[in-house]
mmCIF file of C-alpha atoms in Angstrom:
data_model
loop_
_atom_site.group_PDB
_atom_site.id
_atom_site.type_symbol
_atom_site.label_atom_id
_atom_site.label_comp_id
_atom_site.label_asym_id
_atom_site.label_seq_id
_atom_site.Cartn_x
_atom_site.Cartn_y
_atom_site.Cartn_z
ATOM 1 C CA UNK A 330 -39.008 78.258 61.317
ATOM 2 C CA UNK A 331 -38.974 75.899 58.505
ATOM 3 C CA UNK A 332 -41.724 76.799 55.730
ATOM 4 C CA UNK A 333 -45.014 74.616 56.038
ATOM 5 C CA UNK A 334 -46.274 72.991 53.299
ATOM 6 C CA UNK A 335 -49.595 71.430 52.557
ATOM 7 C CA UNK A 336 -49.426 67.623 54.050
ATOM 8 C CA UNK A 337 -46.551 68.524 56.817
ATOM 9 C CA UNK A 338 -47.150 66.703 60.675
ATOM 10 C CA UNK A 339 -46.704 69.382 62.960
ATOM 11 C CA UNK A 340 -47.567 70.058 66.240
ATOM 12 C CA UNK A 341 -49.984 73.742 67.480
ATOM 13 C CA UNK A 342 -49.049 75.087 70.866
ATOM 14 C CA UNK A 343 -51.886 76.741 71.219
ATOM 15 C CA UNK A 344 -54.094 73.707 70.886
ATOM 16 C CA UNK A 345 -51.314 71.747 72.140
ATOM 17 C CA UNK A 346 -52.091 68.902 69.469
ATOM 18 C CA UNK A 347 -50.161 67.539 66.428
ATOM 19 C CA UNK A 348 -51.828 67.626 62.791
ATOM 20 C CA UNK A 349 -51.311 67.416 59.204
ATOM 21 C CA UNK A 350 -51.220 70.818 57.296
ATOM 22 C CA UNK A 351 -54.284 70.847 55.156
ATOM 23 C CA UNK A 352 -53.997 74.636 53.841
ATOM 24 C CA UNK A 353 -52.338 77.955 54.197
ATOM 25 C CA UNK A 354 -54.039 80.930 54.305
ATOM 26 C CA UNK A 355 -51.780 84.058 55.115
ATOM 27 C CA UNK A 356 -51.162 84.332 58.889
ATOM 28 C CA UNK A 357 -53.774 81.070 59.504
ATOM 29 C CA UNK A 358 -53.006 77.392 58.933
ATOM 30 C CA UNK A 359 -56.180 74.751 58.603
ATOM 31 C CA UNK A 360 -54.447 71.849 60.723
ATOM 32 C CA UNK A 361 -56.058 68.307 60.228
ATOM 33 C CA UNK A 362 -55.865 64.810 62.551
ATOM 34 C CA UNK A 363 -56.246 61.710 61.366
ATOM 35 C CA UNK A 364 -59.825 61.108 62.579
ATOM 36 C CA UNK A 365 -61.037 64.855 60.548
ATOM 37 C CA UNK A 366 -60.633 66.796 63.122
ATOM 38 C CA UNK A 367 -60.342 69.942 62.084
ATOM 39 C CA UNK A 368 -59.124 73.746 63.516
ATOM 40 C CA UNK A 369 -57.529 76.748 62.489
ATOM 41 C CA UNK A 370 -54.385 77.962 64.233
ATOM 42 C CA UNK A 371 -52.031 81.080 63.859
ATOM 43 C CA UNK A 372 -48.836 80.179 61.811
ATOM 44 C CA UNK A 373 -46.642 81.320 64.526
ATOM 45 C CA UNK A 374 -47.825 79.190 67.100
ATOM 46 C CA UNK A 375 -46.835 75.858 64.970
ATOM 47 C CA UNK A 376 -43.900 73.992 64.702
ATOM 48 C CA UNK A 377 -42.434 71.053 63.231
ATOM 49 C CA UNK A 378 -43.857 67.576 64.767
ATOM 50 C CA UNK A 379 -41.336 65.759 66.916
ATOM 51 C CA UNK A 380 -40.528 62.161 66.077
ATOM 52 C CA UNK A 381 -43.199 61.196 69.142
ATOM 53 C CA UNK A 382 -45.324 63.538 68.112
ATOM 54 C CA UNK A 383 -45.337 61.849 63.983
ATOM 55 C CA UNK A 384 -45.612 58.493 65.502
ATOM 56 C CA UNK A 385 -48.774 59.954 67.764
ATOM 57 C CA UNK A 386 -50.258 60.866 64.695
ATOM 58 C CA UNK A 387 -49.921 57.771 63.225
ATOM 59 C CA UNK A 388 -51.325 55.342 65.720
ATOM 60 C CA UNK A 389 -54.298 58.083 66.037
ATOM 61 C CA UNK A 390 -54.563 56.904 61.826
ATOM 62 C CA UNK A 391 -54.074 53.217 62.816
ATOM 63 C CA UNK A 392 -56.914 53.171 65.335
ATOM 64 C CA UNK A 393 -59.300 55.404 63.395
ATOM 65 C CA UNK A 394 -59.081 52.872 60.521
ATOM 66 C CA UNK A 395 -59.774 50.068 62.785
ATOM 67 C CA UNK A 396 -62.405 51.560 63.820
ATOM 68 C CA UNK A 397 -64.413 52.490 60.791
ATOM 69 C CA UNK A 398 -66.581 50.137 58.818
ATOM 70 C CA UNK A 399 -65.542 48.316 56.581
ATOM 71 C CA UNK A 400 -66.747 49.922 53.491
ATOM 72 C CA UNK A 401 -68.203 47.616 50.584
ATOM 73 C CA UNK A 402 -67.629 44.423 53.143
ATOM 74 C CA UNK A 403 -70.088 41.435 52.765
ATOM 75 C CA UNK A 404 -72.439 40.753 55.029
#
């Protein structure tokens, strides 16, 4: 397997969802989605996201912004 870095897309198998690697922590990687999910998962059952998969994660992004409020907006 490739080595993970900190800000990688990649998918868990065990979860059997895609993420962003937030941190590394010897046999454990903190996974992230877009909307903060968060969840441990063992190193060994993650992988490099697909092309799908990165695009996934990025409509998941796309939709979570649309859906927050707008932060210093007028009213």
């Amino acid at each position: 397997m490739t080595t993970l870095r900190v800000g990688a897309a990649v998918f868990d198998s065990g979860s059997e969802r895609a993420g962003y690697v937030d941190a590394l922590n010897g046999s454990l990687v903190r996974l992230v989605r877009p909307s903060g999910l968060t969840w441990e998962a063992r190193r060994i059952s993650v992988r490099p996201a697909t092309h799908w998969e990165r695009r996934q994660l990025a409509a998941l992004a796309a939709l979570h912004r649309k859906q927050l409020p707008a932060v210093g907006g007028t009213s």
